[in-house]
Amino acid sequence: MLTILSCLPADHDLRYVAAALLVCVLGSILSMRLLARVRRNAGLRRFHLLFLAGLVAGGTVWTTHFAAVLGYDTPGYRSFEPAMTFASLGLAVAFAWLGFFITTRTQRGPLIEAGGAVFGFGIAAMHYSGMSALKLDGVLTWNVPMVWLSIALAMGFGAVAANRIARPVTRFCKYGSSLAMVLAILSLHFTGMLALTLAPMAASSAPVQSLSDSLMLITVVTGIGLIMAMAASAYMIDMQATQEAVEGYRQLALQDPLTGLPNRSGLGQRLAPLLTEGDETAHLAVLAIDLDRFKDVNDAHGHAAGDAVLTVIAQRIASTLQSGEFLARIGGDEFVAVKSEIFARTEAAKFAERMRALVLAPVEWEERSLSVGCSIGIALHPDHGLTSDELLTRADLAMYRAKSLGQGKICTYEPSMDEASRRRAELAIDLKRALVRNEFELHYQVQNDTQSGGIVGFEALLRWNHPVKGRVPPNDFIPMAEQTGLIVDIGDWVLRTACATAATWSQPFKVAVNVAPMQLNHDLPKRVAEVLRETGLAPERLEIELTETGIIADRQHALQVMQALKAIGVTVAMDDFGTGYSSLSTLQVFPFDKIKVDKSFIRSVETSVHAAAIVKATLLLGRSLNIPVLAEGVETAQHLAFLREEGCSSVQGFLFGKPMPQEAISRMIREVGGTPAAAVGVLAKKAAAA
């Protein structure tokens, strides 16, 4: 009797053994890599990778066994029974598929090792079915305990291979899984061969093998080599696709999907090296750009219009950027522009002016012209900060200062802005609670006929009585209310309160109420009609005041709102005339009932030839269009005399009275009675005092 294992050095062709070992090692590495990819994929890709992994693993097991058996120099003839030989290949592939399928059903459960054990059992099934297909001149006997040991070793190492793939603890575990598969195959094969004893018998005659061992080995190894090459190619394709996807996600993480500009993370990546490299004598400018009236565009036309505005502005600026400049979008309507290699502060200011001009240009969208403004804050490196976070924060502070000064302003950071920012944050928190705590109050300023001095109406002006800070100036909290969106609720309170108060007056004077641009996008005509119905105020006694900047962002929508208000019977006035940038065309399109000249021009008529000319031109324009004009800011008798001479119809200002609370206005109406003669007496006293 011959023990086959003891004959390995003498009775085996080591070339065949080397080929078997090479196939075993390469196939195990590829099989485990494919199994790892299966676990990281889903859907149809997962199915295809599972198919390849099982095919490669089963083919590796079968080819290793077949090559090793071919290398054994048996006494007598030897041949392979075709049906059972190929059945053993089918068993190897089927159990590999089943084991890998079970392994990939869970991320952490015991099925992982169970699937590996099933794969190991498949190695044993292939081996013993393959051995039963081997026809030898002799009688084969098996050592049953050794057979069971070989099966246990294969299943154990198979479980280890699956464990190392699914539960890695170091980056070397992927190699450990391949080694475990190699050990599962080899331990099964050699322990199984150790369990086999061959008793040569002269009387037995095995069929003669029709093909040579070399040809069979070449054929089998070539076949599995092609399969492995195909699988390796698929593995590389999947790896490349994954890398491309990762790169795509990386780009998404650093790039704004709407405009294609760097986002906040991309800005940080590009800004960081600029702060540490370059000319140490140069400055770097960071501009925080916040769009004004952008929310109005979104509210009036929807997000498609807003996206179009953002996209066009981004493309417009990007196309003009010069060397050392770049633009990023870090929020909804917030951009950051950066310019490096600045040697004079005026360069930063010119850069900001260029950005502002590009933003202000109208955007054409669906046959409509949409316009937004912008407020810009500038921070310089290293003067205002050494890190990107410091520069961005301080550019933001400068931008908020610019916004508080009025739309379209540019400000450079100053240290005092830090304290102002803290106070502004506290004020914003208090503002949210002011309406609930009933801290708001309306004061009313009288409006008078220029010639007779008679009262023609009152303007409602909002006041905030802070419980700690006292009276907060409107210029401090109105812009904040507009930025936070609170202006809609506050404006609704002003409208309702003013109408309710006017309804109680003993004389039917008109009351004028300022309306914020944001209110136009919240069905203002419907709300006005509801308030008039609730308070009982006649529509002709209410005057809605709109600023040009409030209607210019969406002229078509604003025109529809105005027409709806006038249909109710409410009059509409243009407030702050002369401070906009297209007033003449606005008057041509919009049916205003009154023009209010901004007080800045009235206060300068005595000292500025230009201001006086603007007021005269406005009065002439009003007469030509048959629109009455009211002058704000009339504080002296000289102001009044000028306006009388130029034919202004009505005035408003400290000459006739400062804004007063409701009780004082009601008393004035009762005392004056609204008669021109009585009002003239009041006027005479005011003029004499001046």
Coordinates of N, CA and C in Angstrom, one line a residue, residues 34 37-38 40-52 234 237-245:
L34 N -13.1 40.2 -4.6 CA -14.4 40.3 -5.2 C -15.5 40.2 -4.1
R37 N -15.9 43.5 -2.5 CA -16.7 44.4 -3.4 C -18.2 44.1 -3.3
V38 N -18.5 42.8 -3.2 CA -19.9 42.4 -3.2 C -20.5 43.1 -1.9
R40 N -19.8 45.8 -0.5 CA -19.8 47.2 -0.6 C -20.8 47.8 -1.7
N41 N -21.5 46.8 -2.3 CA -22.3 47.3 -3.4 C -23.8 46.8 -3.1
A42 N -24.7 47.2 -4.0 CA -26.1 46.9 -3.8 C -26.7 46.7 -5.2
G43 N -27.9 46.2 -5.2 CA -28.7 46.1 -6.5 C -28.0 45.1 -7.5
L44 N -28.2 45.5 -8.8 CA -27.7 44.6 -9.8 C -26.2 44.5 -9.9
R45 N -25.5 45.5 -9.5 CA -24.0 45.4 -9.5 C -23.6 44.4 -8.4
R46 N -24.3 44.4 -7.3 CA -24.0 43.4 -6.3 C -24.2 42.0 -6.8
F47 N -25.2 41.8 -7.6 CA -25.5 40.4 -8.1 C -24.4 40.0 -9.1
H48 N -24.0 40.9 -10.0 CA -23.0 40.6 -10.9 C -21.7 40.3 -10.3
L49 N -21.3 41.1 -9.3 CA -20.1 40.8 -8.6 C -20.1 39.5 -7.8
L50 N -21.3 39.2 -7.2 CA -21.4 37.9 -6.5 C -21.3 36.7 -7.5
F51 N -21.8 36.9 -8.7 CA -21.7 35.8 -9.7 C -20.2 35.6 -10.0
L52 N -19.5 36.7 -10.3 CA -18.0 36.6 -10.6 C -17.2 36.0 -9.4
A234 N -13.3 43.1 -14.3 CA -14.5 43.6 -13.8 C -14.3 44.3 -12.4
I237 N -12.8 47.6 -13.1 CA -13.8 48.5 -13.6 C -14.6 49.1 -12.4
D238 N -15.0 48.1 -11.5 CA -15.8 48.5 -10.4 C -15.0 49.5 -9.4
M239 N -13.7 49.2 -9.3 CA -12.9 50.0 -8.4 C -12.8 51.4 -9.0
Q240 N -12.6 51.5 -10.4 CA -12.5 52.8 -11.0 C -13.8 53.5 -10.9
A241 N -14.9 52.8 -11.1 CA -16.2 53.5 -11.0 C -16.4 54.0 -9.6
T242 N -16.0 53.3 -8.6 CA -16.1 53.7 -7.2 C -15.2 55.0 -7.0
Q243 N -14.0 54.9 -7.5 CA -13.1 56.1 -7.4 C -13.7 57.3 -8.1
E244 N -14.3 57.1 -9.2 CA -14.9 58.2 -10.0 C -16.1 58.8 -9.2
A245 N -16.9 57.8 -8.6 CA -18.0 58.3 -7.8 C -17.5 59.1 -6.5

